[in-house]
GROMACS .gro file of C-alpha atoms in nm:
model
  419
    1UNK     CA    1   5.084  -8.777  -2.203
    2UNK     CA    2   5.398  -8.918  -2.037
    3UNK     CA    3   5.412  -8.992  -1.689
    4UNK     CA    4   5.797  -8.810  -1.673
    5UNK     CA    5   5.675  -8.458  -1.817
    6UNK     CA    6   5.355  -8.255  -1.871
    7UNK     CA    7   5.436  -7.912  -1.911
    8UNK     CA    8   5.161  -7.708  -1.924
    9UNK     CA    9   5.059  -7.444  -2.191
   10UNK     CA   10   5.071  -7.157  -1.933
   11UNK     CA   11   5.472  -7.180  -1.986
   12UNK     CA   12   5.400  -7.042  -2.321
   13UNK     CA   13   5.144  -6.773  -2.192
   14UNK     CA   14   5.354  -6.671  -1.908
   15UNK     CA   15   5.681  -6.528  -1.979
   16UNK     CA   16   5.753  -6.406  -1.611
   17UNK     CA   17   5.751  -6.793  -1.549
   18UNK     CA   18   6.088  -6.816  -1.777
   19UNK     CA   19   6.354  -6.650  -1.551
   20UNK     CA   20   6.681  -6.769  -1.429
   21UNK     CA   21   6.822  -6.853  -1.088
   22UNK     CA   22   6.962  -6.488  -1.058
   23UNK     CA   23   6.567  -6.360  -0.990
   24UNK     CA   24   6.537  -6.579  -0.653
   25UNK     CA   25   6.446  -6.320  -0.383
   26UNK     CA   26   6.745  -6.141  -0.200
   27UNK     CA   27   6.754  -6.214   0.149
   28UNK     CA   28   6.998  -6.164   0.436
   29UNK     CA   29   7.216  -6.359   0.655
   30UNK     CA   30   6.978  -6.373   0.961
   31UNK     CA   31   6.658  -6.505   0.720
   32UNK     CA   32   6.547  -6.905   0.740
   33UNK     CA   33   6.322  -6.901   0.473
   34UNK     CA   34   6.253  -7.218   0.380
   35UNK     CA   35   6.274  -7.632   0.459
   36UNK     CA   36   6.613  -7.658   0.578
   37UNK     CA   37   6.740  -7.331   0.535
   38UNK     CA   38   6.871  -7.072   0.267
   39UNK     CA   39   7.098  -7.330   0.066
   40UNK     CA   40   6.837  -7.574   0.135
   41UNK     CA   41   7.077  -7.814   0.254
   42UNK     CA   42   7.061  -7.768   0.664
   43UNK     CA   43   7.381  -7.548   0.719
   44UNK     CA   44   7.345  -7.226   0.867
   45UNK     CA   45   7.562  -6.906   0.895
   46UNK     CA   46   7.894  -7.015   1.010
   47UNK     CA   47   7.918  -6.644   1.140
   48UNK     CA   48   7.691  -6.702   1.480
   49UNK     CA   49   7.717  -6.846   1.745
   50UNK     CA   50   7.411  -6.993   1.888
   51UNK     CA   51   7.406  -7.158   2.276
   52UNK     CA   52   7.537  -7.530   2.336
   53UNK     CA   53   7.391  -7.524   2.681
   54UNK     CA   54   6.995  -7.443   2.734
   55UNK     CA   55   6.714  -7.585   2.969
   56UNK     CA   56   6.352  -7.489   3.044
   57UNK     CA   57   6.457  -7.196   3.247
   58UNK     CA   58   6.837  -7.150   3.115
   59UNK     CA   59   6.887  -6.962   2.746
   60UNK     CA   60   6.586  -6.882   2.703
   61UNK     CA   61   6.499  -6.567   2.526
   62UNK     CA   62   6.094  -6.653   2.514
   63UNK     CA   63   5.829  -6.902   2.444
   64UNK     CA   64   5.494  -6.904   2.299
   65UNK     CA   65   5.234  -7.152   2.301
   66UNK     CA   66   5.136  -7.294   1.988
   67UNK     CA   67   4.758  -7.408   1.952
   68UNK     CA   68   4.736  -7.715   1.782
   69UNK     CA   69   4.975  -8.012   1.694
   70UNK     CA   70   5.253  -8.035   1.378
   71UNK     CA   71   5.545  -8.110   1.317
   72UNK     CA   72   5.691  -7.843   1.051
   73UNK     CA   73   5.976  -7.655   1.157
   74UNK     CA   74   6.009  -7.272   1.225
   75UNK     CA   75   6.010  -7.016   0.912
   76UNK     CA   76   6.255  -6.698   1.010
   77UNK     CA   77   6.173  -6.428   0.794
   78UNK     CA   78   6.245  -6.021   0.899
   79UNK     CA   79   6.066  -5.971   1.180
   80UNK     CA   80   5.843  -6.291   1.179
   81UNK     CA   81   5.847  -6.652   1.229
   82UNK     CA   82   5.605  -6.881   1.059
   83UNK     CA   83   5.451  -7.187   1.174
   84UNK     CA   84   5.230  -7.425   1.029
   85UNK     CA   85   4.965  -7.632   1.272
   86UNK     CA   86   4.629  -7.820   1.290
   87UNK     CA   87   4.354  -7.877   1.523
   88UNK     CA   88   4.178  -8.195   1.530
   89UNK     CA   89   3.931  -8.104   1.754
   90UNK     CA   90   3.822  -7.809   1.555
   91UNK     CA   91   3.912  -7.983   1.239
   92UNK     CA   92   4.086  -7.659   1.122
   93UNK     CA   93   4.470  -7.653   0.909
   94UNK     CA   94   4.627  -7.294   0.983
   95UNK     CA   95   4.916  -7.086   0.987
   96UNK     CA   96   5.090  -6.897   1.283
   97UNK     CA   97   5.277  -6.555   1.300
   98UNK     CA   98   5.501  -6.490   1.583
   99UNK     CA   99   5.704  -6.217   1.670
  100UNK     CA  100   6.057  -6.236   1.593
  101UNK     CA  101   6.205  -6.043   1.910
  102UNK     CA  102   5.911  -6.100   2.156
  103UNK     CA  103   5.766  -6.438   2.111
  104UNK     CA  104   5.385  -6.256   2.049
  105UNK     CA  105   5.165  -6.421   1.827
  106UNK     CA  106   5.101  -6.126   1.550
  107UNK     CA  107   4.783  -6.329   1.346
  108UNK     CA  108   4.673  -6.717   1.317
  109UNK     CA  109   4.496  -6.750   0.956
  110UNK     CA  110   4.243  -7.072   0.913
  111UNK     CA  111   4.341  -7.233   0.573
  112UNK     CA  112   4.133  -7.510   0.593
  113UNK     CA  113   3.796  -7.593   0.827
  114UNK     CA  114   3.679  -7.943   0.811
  115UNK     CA  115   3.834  -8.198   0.586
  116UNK     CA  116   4.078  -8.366   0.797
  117UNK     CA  117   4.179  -8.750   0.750
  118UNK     CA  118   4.166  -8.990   1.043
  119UNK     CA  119   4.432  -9.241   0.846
  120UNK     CA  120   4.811  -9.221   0.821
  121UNK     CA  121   5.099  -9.313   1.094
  122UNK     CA  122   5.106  -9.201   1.465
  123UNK     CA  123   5.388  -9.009   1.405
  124UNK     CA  124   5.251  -8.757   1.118
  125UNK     CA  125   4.996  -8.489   1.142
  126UNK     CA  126   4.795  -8.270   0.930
  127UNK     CA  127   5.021  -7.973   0.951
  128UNK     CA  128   5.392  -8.164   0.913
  129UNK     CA  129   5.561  -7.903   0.610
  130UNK     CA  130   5.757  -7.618   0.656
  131UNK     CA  131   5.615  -7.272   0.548
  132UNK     CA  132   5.797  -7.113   0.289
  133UNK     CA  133   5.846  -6.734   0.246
  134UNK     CA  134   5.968  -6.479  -0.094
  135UNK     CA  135   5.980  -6.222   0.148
  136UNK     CA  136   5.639  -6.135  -0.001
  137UNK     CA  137   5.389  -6.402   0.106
  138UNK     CA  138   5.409  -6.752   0.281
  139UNK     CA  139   5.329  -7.058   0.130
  140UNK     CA  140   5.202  -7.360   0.302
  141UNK     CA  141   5.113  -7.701   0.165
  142UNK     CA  142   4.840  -7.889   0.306
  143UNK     CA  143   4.607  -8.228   0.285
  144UNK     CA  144   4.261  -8.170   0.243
  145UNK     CA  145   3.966  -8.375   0.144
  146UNK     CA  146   4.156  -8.601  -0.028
  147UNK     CA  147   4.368  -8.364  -0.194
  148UNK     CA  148   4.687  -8.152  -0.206
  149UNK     CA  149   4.694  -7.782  -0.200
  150UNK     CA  150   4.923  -7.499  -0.178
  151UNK     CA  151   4.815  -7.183  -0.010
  152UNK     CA  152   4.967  -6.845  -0.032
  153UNK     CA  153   4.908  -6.599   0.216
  154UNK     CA  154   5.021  -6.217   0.272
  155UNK     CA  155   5.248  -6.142   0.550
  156UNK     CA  156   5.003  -6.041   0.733
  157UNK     CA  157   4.803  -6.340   0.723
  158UNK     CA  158   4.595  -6.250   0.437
  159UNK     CA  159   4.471  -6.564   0.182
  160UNK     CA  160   4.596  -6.505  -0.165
  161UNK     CA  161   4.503  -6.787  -0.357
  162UNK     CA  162   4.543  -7.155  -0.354
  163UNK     CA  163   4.616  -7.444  -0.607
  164UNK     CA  164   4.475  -7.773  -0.581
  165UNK     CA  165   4.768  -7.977  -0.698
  166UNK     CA  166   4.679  -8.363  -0.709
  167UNK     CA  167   4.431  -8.567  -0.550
  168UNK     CA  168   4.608  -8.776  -0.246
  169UNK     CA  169   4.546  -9.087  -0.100
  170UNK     CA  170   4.676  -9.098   0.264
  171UNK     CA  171   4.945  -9.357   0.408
  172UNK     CA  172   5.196  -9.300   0.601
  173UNK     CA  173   5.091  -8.949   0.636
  174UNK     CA  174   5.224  -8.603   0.456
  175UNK     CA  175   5.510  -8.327   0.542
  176UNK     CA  176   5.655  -8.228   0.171
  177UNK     CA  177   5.731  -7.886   0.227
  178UNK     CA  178   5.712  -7.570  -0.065
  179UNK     CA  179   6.071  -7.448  -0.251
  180UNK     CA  180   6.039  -7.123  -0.372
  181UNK     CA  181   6.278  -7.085  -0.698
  182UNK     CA  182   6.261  -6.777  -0.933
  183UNK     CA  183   5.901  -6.696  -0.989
  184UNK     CA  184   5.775  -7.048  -0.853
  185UNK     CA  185   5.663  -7.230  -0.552
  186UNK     CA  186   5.736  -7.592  -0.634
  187UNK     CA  187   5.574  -7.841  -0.447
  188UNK     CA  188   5.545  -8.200  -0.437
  189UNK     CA  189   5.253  -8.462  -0.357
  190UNK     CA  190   5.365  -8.824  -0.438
  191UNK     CA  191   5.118  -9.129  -0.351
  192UNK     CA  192   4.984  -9.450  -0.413
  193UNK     CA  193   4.678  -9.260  -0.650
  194UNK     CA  194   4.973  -9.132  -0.839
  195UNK     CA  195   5.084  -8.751  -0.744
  196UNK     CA  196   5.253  -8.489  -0.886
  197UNK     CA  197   5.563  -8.263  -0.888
  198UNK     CA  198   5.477  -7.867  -1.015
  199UNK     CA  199   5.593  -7.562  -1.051
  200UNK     CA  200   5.341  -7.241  -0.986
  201UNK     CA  201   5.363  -6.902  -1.039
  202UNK     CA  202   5.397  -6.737  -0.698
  203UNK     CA  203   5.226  -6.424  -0.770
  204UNK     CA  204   4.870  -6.627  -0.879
  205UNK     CA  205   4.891  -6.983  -0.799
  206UNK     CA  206   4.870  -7.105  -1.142
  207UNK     CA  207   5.049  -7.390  -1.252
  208UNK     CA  208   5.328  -7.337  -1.468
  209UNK     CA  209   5.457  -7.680  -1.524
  210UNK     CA  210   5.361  -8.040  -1.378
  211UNK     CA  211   5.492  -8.388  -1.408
  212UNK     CA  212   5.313  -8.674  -1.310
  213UNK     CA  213   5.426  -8.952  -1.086
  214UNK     CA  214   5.427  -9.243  -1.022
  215UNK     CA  215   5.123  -9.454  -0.794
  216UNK     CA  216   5.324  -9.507  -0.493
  217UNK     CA  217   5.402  -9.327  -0.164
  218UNK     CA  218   5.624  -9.128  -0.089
  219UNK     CA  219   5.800  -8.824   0.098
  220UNK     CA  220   6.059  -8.613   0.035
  221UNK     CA  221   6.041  -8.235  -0.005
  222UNK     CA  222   6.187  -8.097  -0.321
  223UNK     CA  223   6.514  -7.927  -0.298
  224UNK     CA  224   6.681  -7.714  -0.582
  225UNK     CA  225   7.069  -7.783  -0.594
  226UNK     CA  226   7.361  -7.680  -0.763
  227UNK     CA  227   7.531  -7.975  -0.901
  228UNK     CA  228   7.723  -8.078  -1.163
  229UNK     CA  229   7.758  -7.717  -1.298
  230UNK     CA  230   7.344  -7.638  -1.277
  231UNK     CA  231   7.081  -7.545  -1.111
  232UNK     CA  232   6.902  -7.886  -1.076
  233UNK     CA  233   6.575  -7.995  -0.935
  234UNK     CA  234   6.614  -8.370  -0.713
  235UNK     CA  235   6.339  -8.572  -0.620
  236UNK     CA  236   6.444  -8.946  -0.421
  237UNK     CA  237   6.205  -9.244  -0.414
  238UNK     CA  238   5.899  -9.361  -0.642
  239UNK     CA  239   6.200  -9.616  -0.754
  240UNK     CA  240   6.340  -9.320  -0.888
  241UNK     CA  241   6.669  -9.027  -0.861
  242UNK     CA  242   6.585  -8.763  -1.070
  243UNK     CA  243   6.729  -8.419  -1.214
  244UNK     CA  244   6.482  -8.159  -1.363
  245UNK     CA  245   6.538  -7.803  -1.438
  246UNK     CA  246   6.274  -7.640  -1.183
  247UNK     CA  247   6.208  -7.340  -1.420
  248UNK     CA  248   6.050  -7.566  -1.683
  249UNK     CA  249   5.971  -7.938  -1.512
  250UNK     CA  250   6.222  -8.099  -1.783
  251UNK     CA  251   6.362  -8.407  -1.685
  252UNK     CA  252   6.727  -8.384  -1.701
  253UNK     CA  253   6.822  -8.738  -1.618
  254UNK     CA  254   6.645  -9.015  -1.434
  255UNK     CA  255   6.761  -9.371  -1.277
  256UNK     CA  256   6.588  -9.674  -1.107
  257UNK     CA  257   6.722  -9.702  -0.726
  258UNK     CA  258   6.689  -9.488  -0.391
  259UNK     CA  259   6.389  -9.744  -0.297
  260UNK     CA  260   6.025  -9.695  -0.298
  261UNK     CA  261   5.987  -9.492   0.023
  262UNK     CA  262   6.205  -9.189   0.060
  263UNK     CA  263   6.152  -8.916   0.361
  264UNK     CA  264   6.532  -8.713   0.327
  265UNK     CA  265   6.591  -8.398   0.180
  266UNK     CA  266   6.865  -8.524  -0.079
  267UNK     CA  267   7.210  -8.308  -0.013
  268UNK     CA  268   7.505  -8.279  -0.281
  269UNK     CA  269   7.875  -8.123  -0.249
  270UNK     CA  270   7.852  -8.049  -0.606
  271UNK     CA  271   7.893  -8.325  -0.793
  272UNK     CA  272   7.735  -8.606  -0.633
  273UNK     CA  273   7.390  -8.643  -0.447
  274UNK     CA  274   7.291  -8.818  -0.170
  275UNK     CA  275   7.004  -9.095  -0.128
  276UNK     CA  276   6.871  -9.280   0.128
  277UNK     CA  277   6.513  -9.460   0.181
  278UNK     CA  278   6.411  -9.675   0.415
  279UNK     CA  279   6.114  -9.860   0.253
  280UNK     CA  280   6.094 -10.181   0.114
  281UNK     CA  281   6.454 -10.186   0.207
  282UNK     CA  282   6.713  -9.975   0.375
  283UNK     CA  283   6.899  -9.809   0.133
  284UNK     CA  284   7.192  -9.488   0.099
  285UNK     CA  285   7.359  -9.450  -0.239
  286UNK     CA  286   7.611  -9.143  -0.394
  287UNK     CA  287   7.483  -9.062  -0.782
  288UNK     CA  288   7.645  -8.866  -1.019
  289UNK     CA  289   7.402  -8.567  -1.127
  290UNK     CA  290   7.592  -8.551  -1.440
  291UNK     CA  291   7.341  -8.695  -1.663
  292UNK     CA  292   7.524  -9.014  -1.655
  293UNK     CA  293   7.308  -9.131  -1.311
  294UNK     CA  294   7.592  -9.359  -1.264
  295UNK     CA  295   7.610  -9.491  -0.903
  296UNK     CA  296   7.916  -9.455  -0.713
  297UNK     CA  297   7.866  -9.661  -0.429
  298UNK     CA  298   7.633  -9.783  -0.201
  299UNK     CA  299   7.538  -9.937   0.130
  300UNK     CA  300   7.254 -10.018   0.360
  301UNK     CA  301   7.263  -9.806   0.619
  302UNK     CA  302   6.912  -9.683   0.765
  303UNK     CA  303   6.897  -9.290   0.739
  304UNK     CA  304   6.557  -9.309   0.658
  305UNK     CA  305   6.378  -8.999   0.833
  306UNK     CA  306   6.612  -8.748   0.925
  307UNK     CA  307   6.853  -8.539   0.597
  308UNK     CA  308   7.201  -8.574   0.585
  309UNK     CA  309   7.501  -8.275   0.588
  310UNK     CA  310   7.740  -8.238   0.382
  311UNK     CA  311   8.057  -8.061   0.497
  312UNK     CA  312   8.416  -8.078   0.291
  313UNK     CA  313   8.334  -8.366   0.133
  314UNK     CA  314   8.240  -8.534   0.434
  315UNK     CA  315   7.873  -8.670   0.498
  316UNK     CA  316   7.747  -8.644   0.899
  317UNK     CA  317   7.403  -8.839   0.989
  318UNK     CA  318   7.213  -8.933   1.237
  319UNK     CA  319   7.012  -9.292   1.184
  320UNK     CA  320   6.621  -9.313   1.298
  321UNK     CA  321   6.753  -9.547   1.573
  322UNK     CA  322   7.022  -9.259   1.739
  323UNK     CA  323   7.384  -9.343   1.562
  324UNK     CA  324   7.596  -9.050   1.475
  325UNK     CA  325   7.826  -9.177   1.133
  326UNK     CA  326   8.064  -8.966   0.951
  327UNK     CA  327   8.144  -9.087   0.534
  328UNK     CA  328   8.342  -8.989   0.289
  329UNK     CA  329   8.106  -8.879   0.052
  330UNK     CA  330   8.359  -8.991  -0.242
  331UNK     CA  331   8.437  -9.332  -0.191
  332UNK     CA  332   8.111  -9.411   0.072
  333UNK     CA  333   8.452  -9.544   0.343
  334UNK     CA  334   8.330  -9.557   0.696
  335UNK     CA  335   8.524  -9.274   0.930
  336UNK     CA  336   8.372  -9.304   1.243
  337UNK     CA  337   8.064  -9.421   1.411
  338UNK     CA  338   7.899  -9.229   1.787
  339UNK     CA  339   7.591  -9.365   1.963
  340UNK     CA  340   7.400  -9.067   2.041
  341UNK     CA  341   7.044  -9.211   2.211
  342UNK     CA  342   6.704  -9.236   2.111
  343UNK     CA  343   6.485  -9.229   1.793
  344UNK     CA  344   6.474  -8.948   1.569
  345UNK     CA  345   6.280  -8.800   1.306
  346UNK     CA  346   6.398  -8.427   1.336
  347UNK     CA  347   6.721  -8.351   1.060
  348UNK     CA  348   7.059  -8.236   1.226
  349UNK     CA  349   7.128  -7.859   1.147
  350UNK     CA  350   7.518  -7.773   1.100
  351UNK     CA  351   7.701  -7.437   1.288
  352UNK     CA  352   7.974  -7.426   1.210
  353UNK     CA  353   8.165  -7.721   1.311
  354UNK     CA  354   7.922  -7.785   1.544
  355UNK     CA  355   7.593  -8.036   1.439
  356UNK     CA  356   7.305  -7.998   1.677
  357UNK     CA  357   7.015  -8.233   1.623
  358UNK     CA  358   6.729  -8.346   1.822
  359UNK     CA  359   6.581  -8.697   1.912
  360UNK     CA  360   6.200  -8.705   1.958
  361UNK     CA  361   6.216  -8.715   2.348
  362UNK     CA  362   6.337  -8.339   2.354
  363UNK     CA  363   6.706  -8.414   2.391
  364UNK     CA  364   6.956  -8.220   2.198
  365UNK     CA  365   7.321  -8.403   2.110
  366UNK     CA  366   7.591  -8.138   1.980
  367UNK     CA  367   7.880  -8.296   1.800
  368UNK     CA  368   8.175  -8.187   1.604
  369UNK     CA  369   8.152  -8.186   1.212
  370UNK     CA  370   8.504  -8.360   1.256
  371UNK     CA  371   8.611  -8.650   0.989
  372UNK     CA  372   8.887  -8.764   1.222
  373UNK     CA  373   8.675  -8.889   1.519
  374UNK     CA  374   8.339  -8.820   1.703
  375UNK     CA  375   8.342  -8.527   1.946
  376UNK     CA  376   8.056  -8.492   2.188
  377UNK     CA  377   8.058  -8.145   2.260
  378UNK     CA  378   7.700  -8.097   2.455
  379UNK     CA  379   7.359  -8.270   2.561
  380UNK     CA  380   7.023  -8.068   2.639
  381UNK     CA  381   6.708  -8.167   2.732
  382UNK     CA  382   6.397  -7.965   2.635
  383UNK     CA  383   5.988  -8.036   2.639
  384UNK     CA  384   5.846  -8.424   2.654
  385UNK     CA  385   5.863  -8.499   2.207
  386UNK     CA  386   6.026  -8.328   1.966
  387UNK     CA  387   5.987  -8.420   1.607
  388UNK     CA  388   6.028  -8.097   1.398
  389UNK     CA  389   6.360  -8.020   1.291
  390UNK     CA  390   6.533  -7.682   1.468
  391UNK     CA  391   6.623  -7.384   1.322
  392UNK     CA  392   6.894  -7.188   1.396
  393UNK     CA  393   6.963  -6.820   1.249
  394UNK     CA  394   7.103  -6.532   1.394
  395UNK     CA  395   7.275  -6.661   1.684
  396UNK     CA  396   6.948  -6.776   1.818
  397UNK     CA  397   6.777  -7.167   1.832
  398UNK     CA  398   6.387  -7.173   1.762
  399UNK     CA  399   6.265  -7.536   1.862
  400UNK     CA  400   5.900  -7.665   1.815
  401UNK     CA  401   5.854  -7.889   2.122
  402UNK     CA  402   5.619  -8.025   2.324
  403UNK     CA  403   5.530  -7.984   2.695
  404UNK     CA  404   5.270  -8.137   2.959
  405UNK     CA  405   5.122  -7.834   3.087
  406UNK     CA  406   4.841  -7.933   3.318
  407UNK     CA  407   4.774  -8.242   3.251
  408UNK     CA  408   4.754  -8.208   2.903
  409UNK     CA  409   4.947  -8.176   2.596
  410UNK     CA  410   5.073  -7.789   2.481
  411UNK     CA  411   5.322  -7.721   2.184
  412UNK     CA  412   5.582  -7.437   2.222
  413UNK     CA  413   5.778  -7.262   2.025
  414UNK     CA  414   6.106  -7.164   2.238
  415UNK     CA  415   6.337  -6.882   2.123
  416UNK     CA  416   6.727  -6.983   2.239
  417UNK     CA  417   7.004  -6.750   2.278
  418UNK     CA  418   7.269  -6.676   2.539
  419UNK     CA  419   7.187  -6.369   2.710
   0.00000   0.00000   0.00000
């Protein structure tokens, strides 16, 4: 079988699994479903207006403490936000339910028990992906025994099922985080054993389609786009950009380039896509998603952990080493550049015209999605590390940080708003 495409039978035998984009679940303005957001792509409502100014004690709405250590980011769903976490001590993988309004945690559901790795990089965990939610169950990906699995659970905390997707050999570490598209949870495990991209059915777990990969590690989440006039599935790094339709797995187009190493949630303003890898080389490129894969430019800027925006044809990062640079996404020209401080790893989130994003020491930068020049507009400091990425519905800021309480380390998850 080829390495680009293995669709499996059950795409015959399941008809439910062939549906188009118009059967994604219906949610409203105030939901963060998923990795990065609804449009997958780290903008939020434009409507709200969430604080610029917050401390321990100022802005606060609540906080809860969060047992365990990762680094995924909050899941806003109705009345509930999700978390993902992991306790080495107890060697147990689990997910968290918190109460929207109150900060109370509602359930904590043991996925795994046992299992855990002792290799990758200081900087990852065992719990680093983002729940995902079809405002029917969560999904969770985890590493486990030496293999990948997505978990479903109920809303109330209840185990559905779980797929074992492809065995995994540990790196760097492992945060790819579940899309939900249609009737699927897609998920993605590359790594140096050779991995897997697939497609499952979200009511069962079975797998609906799955393309192998190729034997080398690698990061990113998928993300389901639309560019170039579809609905197209993007996956960065392996040596590889590539374009699938995420109902059926089928490659659309496929190029060498975006290096071998990729972390970045590619982002698109409709006709071209963004890359950007950091490993063996530092690397950002502009592809067409046309099926021509041409490349319109290129440089080698290091955006290697934390996802780009896209904004009126204007790109706004943050490099792992704390520089704020505005492109134009077209032509790849230089607008402005704005030291900011720090190293990151947590993705800016846009408001607005306002980006906030967080370095891993707790402090917040809030700049102006302005093409013309850099505009500081705020800085905030919150917690001792931050590496998961904010999110921000609703008027309101939910931040995954870390405190010294006692002596010892304690995660929290803060609720922000101006009261």
């Amino acid at each position: 079988m080829s390495r680009t495409l293995l669709v499996c039978l059950t795409l015959l035998l399941c008809p439910s699994a062939i549906l188009s984009a118009a059967d994604l679940p219906q949610f409203q303005a105030s939901d963060w479903p998923w990795w990065r957001g609804l449009h997958r792509n780290g903008v939020a409502s434009a409507s709200q207006n969430p604080p610029v100014k917050w401390s321990a004690t100022e802005n606060v709405i609540w906080k809860s403490a969060v047992p365990g250590r990762g680094y995924g980011s909050p899941t806003v769903y109705n009345n509930q936000v999700f978390l993902a976490s992991a306790d080495t001590e107890q060697e147990t993988q689990f997910v968290l339910c918190y109460d929207r309004q109150t900060g109370k945690k509602l359930w904590k559901t043991d996925v795994f028990k046992g299992g855990l790795s002792t290799k990758g990089n200081k900087k990852s965990t065992h719990a680093s992906s983002t729940v995902a939610c079809d405002g029917e169950r969560v999904f969770i990906n985890f590493i486990n025994n030496g293999a990948a699995y997505t978990t479903a659970l109920s809303l109330d905390g209840k185990q559905l099922w779980q797929t074992k997707i492809t065995d995994y050999i540990i790196h760097q570490g492992y945060g790819s985080s579940p899309a939900i598209y249609g009737p699927l949870v897609i998920v993605s495990a590359d790594n140096k054993g050779g991995g897997a991209i697939a497609g499952l059915n979200r009511t069962d777990g079975k797998i609906v389609w799955k393309n192998e990969r190729p034997k080398t590690p690698n990061y990113p989440s998928p993300i389901i786009l639309n560019v170039a006039g579809k609905e197209q599935l993007l996956m960065t790094g392996c040596n590889l950009v590539t374009g699938m339709n995420p109902l059926t797995g089928k490659i659309l187009w496929e190029i060498d380039g975006a290096t071998t190493e990729c972390v970045t949630s590619t982002v698109s303003n409709g006709e071209l896509i963004l890359t950007s890898g950091g490993y063996p080389k530092n690397h950002m490129s502009a592809v067409k998603a046309d099926g021509s894969g041409e490349v319109v430019w290129e440089n080698s800027t290091r955006v290697y952990v934390p996802s780009m925006l896209v904004k009126d044809d204007y790109i706004y990062s943050v490099t792992d080493n704390g520089v704020a640079i505005c492109w134009d996404i077209k032509t790849g020209k230089e607008r402005w550049k704005g030291r900011l401080g720090g190293t990151f790893s947590s993705s800016p989130v846009l408001v607005g015209t306002r980006i906030y994003v967080t370095n891993e020491a707790g402090e917040t930068y809030i700049f102006r999605a302005n093409p013309d020049k850099f505009v500081m507009i705020s800085e905030n400091k919150l917690g001792t590390e931050v590496f998961a990425t904010p999110t921000i519905v609703d008027s309101r800021i939910f931040m995954r940080v870390t405190e010294e309480v006692d002596g010892k380390r304690q995660e929290m998850l803060y609720c922000l708003g101006s009261k």
